[in-house]
XYZ file of C-alpha atoms in Angstrom:
610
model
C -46.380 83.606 -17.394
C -46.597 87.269 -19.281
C -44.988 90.442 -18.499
C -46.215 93.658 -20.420
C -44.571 96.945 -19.960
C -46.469 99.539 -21.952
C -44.792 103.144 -22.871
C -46.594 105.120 -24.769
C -48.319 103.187 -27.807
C -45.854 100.470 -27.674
C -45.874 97.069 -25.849
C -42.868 94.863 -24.966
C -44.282 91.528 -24.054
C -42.400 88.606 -22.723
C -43.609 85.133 -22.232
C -42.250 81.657 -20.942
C -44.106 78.210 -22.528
C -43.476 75.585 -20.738
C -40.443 74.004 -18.570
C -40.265 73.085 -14.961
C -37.434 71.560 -12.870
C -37.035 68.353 -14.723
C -36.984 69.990 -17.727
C -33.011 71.289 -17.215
C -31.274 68.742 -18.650
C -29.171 69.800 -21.997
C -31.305 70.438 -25.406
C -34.723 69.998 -23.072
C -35.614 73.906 -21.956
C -38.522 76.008 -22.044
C -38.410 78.768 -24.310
C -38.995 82.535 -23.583
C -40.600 84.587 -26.719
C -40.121 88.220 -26.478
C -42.194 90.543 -28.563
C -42.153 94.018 -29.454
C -45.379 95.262 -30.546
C -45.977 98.551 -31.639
C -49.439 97.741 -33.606
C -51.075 94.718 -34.835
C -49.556 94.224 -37.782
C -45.943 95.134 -36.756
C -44.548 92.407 -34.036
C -40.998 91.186 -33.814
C -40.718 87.531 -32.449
C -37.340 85.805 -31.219
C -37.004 82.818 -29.286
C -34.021 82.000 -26.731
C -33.748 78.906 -24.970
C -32.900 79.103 -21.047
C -33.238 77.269 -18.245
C -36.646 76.808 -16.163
C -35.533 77.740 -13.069
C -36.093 81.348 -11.375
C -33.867 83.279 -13.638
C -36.590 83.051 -16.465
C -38.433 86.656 -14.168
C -34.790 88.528 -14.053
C -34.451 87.766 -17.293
C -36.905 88.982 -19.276
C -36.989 91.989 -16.824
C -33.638 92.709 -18.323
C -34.999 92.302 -21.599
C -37.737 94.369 -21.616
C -35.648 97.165 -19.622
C -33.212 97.317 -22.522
C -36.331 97.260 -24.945
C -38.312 100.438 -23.278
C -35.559 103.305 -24.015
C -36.017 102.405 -27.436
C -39.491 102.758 -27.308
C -40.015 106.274 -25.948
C -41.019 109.567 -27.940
C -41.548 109.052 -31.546
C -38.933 107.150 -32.864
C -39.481 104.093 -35.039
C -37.040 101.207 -34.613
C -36.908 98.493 -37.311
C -37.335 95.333 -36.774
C -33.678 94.425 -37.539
C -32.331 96.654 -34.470
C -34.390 95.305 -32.142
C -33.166 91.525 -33.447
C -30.213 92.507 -32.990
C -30.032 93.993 -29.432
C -32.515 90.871 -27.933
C -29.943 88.774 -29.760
C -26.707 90.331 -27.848
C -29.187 90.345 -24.224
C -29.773 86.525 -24.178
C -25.904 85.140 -25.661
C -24.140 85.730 -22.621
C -26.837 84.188 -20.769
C -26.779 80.973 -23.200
C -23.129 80.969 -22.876
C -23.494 80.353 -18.893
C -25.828 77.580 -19.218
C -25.019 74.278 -17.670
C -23.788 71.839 -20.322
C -25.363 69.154 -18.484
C -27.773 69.073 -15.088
C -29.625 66.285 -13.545
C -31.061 66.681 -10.431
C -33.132 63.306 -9.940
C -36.204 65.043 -9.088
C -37.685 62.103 -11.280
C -36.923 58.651 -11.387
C -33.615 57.872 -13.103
C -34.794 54.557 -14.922
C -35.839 56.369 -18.524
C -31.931 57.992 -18.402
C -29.665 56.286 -16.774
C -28.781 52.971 -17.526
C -27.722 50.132 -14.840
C -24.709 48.195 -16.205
C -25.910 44.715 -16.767
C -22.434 42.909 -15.924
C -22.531 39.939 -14.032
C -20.219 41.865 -10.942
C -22.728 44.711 -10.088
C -25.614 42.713 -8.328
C -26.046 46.229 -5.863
C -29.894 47.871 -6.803
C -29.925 51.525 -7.192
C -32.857 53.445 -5.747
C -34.861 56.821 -6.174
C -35.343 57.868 -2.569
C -35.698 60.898 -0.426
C -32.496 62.108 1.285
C -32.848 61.563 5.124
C -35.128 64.415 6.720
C -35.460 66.094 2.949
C -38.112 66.590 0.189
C -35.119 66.426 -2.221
C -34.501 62.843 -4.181
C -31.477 61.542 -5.568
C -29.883 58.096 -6.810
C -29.405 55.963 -3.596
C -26.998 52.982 -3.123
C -29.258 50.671 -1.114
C -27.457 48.052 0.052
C -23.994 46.913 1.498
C -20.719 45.014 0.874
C -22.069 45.230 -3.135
C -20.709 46.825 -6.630
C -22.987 49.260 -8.441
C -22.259 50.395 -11.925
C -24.890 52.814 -13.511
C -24.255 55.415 -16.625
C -25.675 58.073 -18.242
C -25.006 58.807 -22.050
C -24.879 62.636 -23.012
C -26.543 63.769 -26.397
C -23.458 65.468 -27.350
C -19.770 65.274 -26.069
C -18.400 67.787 -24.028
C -15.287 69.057 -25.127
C -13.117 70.112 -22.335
C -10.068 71.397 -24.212
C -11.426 75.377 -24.428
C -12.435 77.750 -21.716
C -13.313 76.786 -18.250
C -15.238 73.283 -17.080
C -16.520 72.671 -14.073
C -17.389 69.466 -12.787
C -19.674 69.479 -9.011
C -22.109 66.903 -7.645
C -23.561 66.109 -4.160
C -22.898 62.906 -2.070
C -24.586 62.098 1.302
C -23.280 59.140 3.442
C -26.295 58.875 5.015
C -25.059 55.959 7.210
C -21.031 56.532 6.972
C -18.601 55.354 4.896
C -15.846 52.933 6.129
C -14.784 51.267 3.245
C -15.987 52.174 0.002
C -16.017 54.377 -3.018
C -18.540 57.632 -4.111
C -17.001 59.093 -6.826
C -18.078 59.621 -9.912
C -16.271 58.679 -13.532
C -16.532 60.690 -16.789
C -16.314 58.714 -19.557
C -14.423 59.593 -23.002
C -15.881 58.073 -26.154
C -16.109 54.380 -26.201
C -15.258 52.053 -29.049
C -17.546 50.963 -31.634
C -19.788 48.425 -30.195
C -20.254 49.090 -26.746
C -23.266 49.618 -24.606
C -23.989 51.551 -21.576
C -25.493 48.069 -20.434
C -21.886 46.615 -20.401
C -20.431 49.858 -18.262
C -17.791 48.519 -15.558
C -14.500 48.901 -14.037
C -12.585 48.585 -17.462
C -14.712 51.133 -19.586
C -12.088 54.327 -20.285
C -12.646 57.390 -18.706
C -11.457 60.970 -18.858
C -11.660 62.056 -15.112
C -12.562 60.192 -12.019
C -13.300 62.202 -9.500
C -14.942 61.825 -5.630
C -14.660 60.890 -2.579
C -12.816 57.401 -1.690
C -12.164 55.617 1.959
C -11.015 52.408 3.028
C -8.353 51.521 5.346
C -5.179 54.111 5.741
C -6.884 55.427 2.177
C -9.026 58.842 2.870
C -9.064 60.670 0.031
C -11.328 63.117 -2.523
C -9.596 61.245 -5.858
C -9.143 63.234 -9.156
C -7.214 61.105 -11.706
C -6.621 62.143 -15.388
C -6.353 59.359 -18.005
C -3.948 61.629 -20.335
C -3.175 60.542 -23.746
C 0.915 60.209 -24.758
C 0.944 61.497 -27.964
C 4.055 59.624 -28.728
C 2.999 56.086 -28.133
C -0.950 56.891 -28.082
C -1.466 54.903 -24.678
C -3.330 56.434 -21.617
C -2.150 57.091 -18.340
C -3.498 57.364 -15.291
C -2.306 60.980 -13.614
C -3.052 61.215 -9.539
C -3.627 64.176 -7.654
C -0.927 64.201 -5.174
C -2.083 65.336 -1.988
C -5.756 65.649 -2.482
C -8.142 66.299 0.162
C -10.148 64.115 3.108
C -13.258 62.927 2.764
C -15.472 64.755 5.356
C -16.665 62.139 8.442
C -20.063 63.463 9.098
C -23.260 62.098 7.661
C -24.163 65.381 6.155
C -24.625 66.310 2.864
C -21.442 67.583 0.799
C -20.971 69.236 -2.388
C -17.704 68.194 -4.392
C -16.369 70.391 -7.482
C -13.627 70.409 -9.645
C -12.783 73.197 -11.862
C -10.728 73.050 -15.206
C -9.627 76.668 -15.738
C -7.638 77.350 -19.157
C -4.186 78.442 -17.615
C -3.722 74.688 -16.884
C -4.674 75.169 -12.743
C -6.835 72.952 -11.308
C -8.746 73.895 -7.725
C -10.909 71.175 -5.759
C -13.788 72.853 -3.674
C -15.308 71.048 -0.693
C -18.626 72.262 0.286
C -17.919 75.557 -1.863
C -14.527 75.644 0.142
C -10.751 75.823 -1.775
C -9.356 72.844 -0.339
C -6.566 71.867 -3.423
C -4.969 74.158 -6.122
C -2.450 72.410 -8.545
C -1.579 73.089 -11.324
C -1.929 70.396 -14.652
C 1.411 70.422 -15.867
C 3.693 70.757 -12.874
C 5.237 67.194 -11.361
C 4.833 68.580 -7.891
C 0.953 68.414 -8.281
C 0.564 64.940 -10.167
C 1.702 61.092 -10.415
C 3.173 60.817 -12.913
C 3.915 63.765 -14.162
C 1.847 64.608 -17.475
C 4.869 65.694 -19.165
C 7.456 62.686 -18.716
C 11.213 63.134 -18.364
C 13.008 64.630 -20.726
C 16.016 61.550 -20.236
C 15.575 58.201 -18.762
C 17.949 55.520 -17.216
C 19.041 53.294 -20.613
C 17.348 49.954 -19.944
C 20.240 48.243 -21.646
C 22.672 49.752 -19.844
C 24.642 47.081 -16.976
C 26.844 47.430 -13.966
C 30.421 46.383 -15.290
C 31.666 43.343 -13.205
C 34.848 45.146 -11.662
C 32.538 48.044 -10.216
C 32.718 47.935 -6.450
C 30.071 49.798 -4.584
C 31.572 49.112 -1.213
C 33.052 52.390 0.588
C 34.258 50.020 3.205
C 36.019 47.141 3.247
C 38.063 44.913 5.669
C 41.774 45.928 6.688
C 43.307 42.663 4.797
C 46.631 44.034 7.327
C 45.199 43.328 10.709
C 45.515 40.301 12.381
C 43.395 38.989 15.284
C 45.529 39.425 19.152
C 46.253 36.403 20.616
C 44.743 36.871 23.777
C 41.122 36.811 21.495
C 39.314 33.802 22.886
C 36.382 33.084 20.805
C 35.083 30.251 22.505
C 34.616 32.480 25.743
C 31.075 32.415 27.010
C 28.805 35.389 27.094
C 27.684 34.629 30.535
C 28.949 32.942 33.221
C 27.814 31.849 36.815
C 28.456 34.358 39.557
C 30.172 32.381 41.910
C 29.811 35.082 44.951
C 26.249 34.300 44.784
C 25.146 33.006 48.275
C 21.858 30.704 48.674
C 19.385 32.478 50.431
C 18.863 32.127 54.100
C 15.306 29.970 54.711
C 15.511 28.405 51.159
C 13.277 25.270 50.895
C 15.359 22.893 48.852
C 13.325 20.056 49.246
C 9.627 21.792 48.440
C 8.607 21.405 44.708
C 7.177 25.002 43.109
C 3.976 23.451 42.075
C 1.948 21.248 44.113
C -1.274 19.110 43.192
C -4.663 20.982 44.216
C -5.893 19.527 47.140
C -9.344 21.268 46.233
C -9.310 19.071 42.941
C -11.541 16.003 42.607
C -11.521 13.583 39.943
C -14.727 13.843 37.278
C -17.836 11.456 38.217
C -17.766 10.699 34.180
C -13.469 10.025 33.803
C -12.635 6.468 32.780
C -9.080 5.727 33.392
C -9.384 2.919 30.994
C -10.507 5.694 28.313
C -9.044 8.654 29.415
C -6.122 7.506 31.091
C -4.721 7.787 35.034
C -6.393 11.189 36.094
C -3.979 13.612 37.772
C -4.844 16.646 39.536
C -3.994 19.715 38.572
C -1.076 21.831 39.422
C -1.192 24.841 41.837
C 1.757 27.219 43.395
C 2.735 25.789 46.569
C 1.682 28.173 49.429
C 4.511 27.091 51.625
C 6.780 28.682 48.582
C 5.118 32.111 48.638
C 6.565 32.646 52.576
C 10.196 31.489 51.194
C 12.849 33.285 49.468
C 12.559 30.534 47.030
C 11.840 26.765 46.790
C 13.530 23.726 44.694
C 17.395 22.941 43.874
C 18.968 26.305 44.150
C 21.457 27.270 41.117
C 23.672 30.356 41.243
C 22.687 33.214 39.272
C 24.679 34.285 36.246
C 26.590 37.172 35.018
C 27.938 38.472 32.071
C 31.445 37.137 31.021
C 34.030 39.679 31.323
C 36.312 38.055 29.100
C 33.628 38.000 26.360
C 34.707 39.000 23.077
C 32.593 37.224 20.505
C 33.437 37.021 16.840
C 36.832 38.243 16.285
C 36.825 40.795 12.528
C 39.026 42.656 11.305
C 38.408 46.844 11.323
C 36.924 48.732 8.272
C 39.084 51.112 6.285
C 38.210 52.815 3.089
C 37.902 51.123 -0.304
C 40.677 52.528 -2.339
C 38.422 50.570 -5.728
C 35.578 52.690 -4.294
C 33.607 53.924 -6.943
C 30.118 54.799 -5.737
C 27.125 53.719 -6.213
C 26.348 52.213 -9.860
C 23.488 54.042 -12.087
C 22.825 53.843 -15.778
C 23.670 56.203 -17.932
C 20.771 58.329 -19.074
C 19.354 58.669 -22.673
C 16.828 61.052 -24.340
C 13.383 59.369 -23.295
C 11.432 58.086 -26.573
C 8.025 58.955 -25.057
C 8.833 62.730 -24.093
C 6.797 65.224 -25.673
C 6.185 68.904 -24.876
C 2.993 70.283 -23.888
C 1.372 73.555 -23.392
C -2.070 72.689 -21.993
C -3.354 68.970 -21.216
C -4.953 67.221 -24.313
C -8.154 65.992 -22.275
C -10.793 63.796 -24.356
C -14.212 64.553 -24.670
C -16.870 63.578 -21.592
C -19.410 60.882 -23.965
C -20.676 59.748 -20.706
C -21.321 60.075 -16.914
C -20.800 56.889 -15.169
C -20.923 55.965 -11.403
C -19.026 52.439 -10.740
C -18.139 51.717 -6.987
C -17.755 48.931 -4.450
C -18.815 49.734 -0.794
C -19.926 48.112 2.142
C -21.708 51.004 3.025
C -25.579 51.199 2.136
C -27.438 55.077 2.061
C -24.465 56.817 -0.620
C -26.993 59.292 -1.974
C -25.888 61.061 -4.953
C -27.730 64.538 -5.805
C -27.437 67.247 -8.589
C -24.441 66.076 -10.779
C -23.715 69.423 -12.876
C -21.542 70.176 -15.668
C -21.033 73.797 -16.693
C -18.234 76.292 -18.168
C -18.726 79.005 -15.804
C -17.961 79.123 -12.032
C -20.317 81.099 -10.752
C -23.302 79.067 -12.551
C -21.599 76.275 -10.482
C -22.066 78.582 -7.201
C -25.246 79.193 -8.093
C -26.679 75.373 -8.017
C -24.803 75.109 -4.728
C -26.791 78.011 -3.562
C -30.304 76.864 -4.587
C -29.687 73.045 -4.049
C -27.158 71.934 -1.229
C -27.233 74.900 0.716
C -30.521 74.848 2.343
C -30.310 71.073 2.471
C -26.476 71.777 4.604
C -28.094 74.231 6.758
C -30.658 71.775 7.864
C -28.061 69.278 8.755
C -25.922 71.432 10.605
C -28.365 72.771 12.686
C -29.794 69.081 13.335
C -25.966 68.370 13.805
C -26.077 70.667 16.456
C -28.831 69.956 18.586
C -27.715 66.365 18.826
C -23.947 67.543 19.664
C -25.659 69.733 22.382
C -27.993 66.629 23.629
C -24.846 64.927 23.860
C -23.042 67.482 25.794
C -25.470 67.824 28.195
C -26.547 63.769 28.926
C -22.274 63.837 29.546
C -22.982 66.900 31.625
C -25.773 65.041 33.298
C -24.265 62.200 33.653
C -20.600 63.404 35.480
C -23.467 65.086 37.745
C -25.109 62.354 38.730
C -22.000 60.727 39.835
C -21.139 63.707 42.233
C -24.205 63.009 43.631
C -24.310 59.561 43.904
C -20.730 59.976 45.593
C -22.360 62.722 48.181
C -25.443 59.989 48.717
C -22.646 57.129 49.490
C -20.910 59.272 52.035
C -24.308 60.470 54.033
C -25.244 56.596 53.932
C -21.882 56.271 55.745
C -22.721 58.313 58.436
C -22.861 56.788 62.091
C -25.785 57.766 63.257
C -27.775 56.370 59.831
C -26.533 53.069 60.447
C -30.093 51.802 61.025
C -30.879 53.310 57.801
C -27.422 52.478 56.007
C -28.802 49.040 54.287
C -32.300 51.082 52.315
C -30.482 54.056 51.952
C -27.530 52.259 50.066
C -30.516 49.851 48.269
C -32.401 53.276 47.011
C -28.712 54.476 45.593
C -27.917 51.492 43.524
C -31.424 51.391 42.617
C -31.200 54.526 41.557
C -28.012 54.477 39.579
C -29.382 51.945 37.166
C -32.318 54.731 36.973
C -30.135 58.263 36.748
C -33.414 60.245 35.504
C -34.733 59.776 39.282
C -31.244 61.344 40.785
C -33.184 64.390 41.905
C -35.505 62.476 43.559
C -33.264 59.892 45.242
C -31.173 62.738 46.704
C -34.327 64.638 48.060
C -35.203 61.508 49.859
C -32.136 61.016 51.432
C -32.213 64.061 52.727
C -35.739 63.776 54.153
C -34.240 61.495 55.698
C -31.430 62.691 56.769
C -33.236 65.306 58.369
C -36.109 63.173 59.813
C -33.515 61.296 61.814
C -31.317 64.569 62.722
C -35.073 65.953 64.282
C -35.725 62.482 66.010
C -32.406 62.484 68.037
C -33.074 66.007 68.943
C -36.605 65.902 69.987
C -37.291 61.812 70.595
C -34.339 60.408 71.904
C -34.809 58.056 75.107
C -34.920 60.364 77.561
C -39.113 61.183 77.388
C -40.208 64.524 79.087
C -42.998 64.506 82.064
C -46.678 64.531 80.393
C -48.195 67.572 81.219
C -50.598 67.995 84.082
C -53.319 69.904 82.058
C -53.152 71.141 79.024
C -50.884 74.360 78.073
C -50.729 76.354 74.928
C -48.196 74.193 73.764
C -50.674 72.225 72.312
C -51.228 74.447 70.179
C -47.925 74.079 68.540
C -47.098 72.010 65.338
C -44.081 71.423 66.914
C -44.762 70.174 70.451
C -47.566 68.193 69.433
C -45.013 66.117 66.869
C -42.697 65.848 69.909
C -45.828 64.504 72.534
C -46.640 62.046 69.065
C -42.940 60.819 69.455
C -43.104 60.652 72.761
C -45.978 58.043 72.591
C -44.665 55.795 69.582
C -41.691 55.308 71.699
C -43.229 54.527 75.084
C -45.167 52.044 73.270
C -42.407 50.261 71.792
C -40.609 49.824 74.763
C -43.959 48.499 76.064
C -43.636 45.854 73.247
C -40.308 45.070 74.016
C -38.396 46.050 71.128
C -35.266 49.175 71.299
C -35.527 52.322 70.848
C -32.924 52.465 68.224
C -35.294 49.940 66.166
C -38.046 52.015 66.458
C -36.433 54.024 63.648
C -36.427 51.939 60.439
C -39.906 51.455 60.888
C -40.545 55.140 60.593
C -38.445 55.468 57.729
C -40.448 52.607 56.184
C -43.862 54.655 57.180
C -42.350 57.861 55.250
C -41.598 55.859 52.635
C -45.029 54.451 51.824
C -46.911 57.629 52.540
């Protein structure tokens, strides 16, 4: 692409070789050369590196805006100037540049490498995210480990200026139990391989989403060197955030800000704020105690902890009876009246038979089983009748003597304290270079996508990848989201509906004068409730029905009118001619023999299977 802005005799011309998406990834960009040509012989070349996304147009338009002024009336501007100004443009711009990007737009095989450790048997994939164009690294199966890593060119130092840390996960099927976070790796030692990448491989910062059990939580753990004793320890967030439930796409990002604060964004969203150094914010604190409990120190023998103790004065009464039981019958108890003393509580079950196949020789004398004798159920009770018991009022129990206070009291023991060997002091956290990006999780989850894994030193670079890569996919999703939640609402809808009706359908079935009807009607119902889509059309039946038979005992009941001596001009009407029709079915099933009352069913089978 070529931009030319021409003023006067002078041309500024701007031009991008090369670069597409794939091409983002640290010390692989296009390259922009910028030109300012006043004749042939007199051209100024300088080349910036950028990324190939669309800020490569707003960027050379604001090179070649700050280029024009310069070229207007007759001034001559040497070539050093114009260095120098193009230079000052693009170093801010350079400065903002992700320090590492990979958006998995290609397959990840030529750079990432799966660990080759005899524990991660799960296969990574390059697939499409569910109803996307977009790709990323997909965890394919379930109830596996997966280890993969990805070696950086250079180290990321994370001890100046801001760092920002963001990356995309999509439980495309859920997550119940299993991890999607993402490690960064400090330098390893000499002789490792990314092939050998597991659980035990240091890291600087794990951070990502984590759920299993009572555990819901977006981790971020510091390993944190003690300068003292040179081990690392592990530092938890306390408090961090939930992992969002939805299958959706989400957007996690961490960002290291110099004043020691630390803020965990969700989806763009603040969801956590601590601060590096404070002991309210992490477990264990990064600075340690200042003085510890001596190890060597002991409780001395004499020290009594008790702040009450036996009166060694009192003296149990004499009227204390130990041996008295708790409860005792209640003699006042009277047997009640119609008690059956001499019927059992179970009797044998006169339904039972022995088995065709038992062999008492085998199996032993066969007994029927035991049932609750009915004769019982009438009686207040059957069997030997025992009096009920009560509690013992002369109950004491365990005679002890009352507590007073310890006069040796002397609290509770704790060692004395001593200046902790392994305190230090610190200003700002000493974090360790990021060699490597590594993703090692167990899940029994398949369909973790992971998109977009950025790492960059200014915020609103971060912002801007969220922009141009989740957001579009998140708006999808939540639209989608939404016209299954409203699908959902409205089958429940639908459904709570139906039942009214079906209730309403029950009760007309119920009515005395469709008792002829009352078996089909009730058979169309159930039919129907197995089928709700033809609700609408079940109810409309029933009440052609119901109105067919409401018509019938107004117009054809037994009582038949005179036939007509010659015809009138009711025989012209719709309505008198249905009522002669009636007339005439009926007369000829009484001819046949059969009821009136009968003649109805068969009508409603007629309708039916017209």
């Amino acid at each position: 692409m070529t931009w030319r802005n021409s003023i006067g005799q002078t041309d500024v011309v701007a031009r991008v070789i090369g670069g597409d998406k794939s091409d983002r990834a640290l010390f692989n960009r296009p390259r922009i050369t910028i030109a300012k040509r006043a004749s042939k012989s007199d051209s100024v070349r300088l080349p910036v590196s950028v990324f190939g996304d669309h800020r490569h147009r707003s960027l050379v338009h604001l090179a070649i805006c700050a280029l024009s002024p310069l070229t207007m009336g007759e001034r001559k501007l040497t070539a050093p100037l114009i260095l120098t100004l193009v230079a000052s443009l693009f170093f801010q711009i350079w400065a903002s540049d992700p320090l590492f990007y990979e958006s998995f737009d290609e397959s990840f095989e030529a750079r990432w490498t799966v660990s080759e450790q005899a524990d991660y048997q799960g296969t990574w994939k390059h697939s499409k995210s569910d109803g996307h164009e977009d790709y990323g690294l997909l965890v394919s199966q379930q109830a596996q480990k997966y280890a993969i890593v990805k070696e950086l060119e250079e180290p990321i130092v994370l001890k100046d200026g801001t760092i920002v840390l963001q990356f995309e996960v999509r439980l495309q099927n859920g997550l119940e139990c299993g991890g999607a976070y993402l490690k960064y790796l400090r330098p390893q030692e000499a002789g490792w391989t990314p092939k050998g990448f597991n659980n035990e491989s240091p890291y600087t910062i794990m951070f990502g989403p984590d759920k299993c059990g009572s555990t819901n939580k977006v981790h971020f753990i510091l390993q944190h060197k003690n300068p003292k004793t040179g081990k690392f320890v592990e530092h938890h967030l306390k408090y961090p955030p939930s992992v969002p439930v939805d299958k959706n796409s989400h957007v996690y990002t961490a960002i290291l800000k110099p004043d020691n604060e630390l803020k965990i964004l969700i989806d763009g969203e603040e969801k956590k704020k601590a601060n590096f150094l404070s002991s309210d914010d992490f477990e264990p604190a990064l600075i340690p105690p200042k003085m510890i409990p001596d190890p060597d120190d002991k409780k001395p023998e004499d020290w009594d902890e008790r702040a009450k103790i036996p009166d060694p004065d009192a003296v149990k009464p004499d009227d204390w009876d130990e041996e008295a039981p708790m409860e005792i019958e209640d003699e006042e108890a009277v047997k009640p009246e119609g008690w059956l003393d001499d019927e059992p509580e179970d009797v044998d079950d006169p339904e039972a038979t022995k088995p065709e196949d038992w062999d008492d020789e085998e199996d032993g004398e066969w007994e029927a089983p035991k049932v609750d004798n009915p004769k019982c159920e009438e009686a207040p009770g059957c069997g030997e009748w025992k009096r009920p018991v009560k509690r013992n009022p002369a109950y004491k129990g365990k005679w002890s003597a009352p507590l007073i206070d310890n006069p040796n009291y002397k609290g509770i023991w704790k060692p004395q304290e001593i200046d902790n060997p392994e305190y230090y002091e610190l200003d700002k956290p000493n974090f360790e270079p990021i060699a490597a990006i590594g993703i090692e999780i167990w899940t029994m989850q398949d369909g973790i996508l992971f998109d977009n894994i950025l790492i960059a030193s200014d915020e609103k670079v971060a912002e801007q990848y969220r922009l141009e890569t989740w957001k579009p996919k998140s708006e999808v999703e939540k639209e989608k989201q939404k016209a299954e939640e409203a699908a959902a609402e409205f089958k429940d809808g639908l459904s709570g509906f139906q039942k009214k009706i079906f209730d309403v359908l029950y009760k007309i079935a119920d009515v005395p004068f469709l008792e002829p009807y009352k078996i089909k009607i009730i058979d169309v119902i159930e039919k129907a409730e197995k089928q709700p889509t033809i609700t609408i059309g079940v109810l409309v039946s029933t009440v052609v029905v119901f109105i067919t038979v409401i018509l019938r005992l107004l117009f054809g009941g037994k009582k038949q009118p005179q036939a007509p001596v010659a015809p009138t001009a009711s025989e012209t009407k719709p309505a008198r001619a249905a009522e002669n029709d009636a007339a005439a079915t009926t007369e000829e099933k009484e001819e046949n023999g059969k009821a009136d009352d009968a003649s109805a069913p068969r009508a409603r089978k007629s309708r039916r299977e017209t």
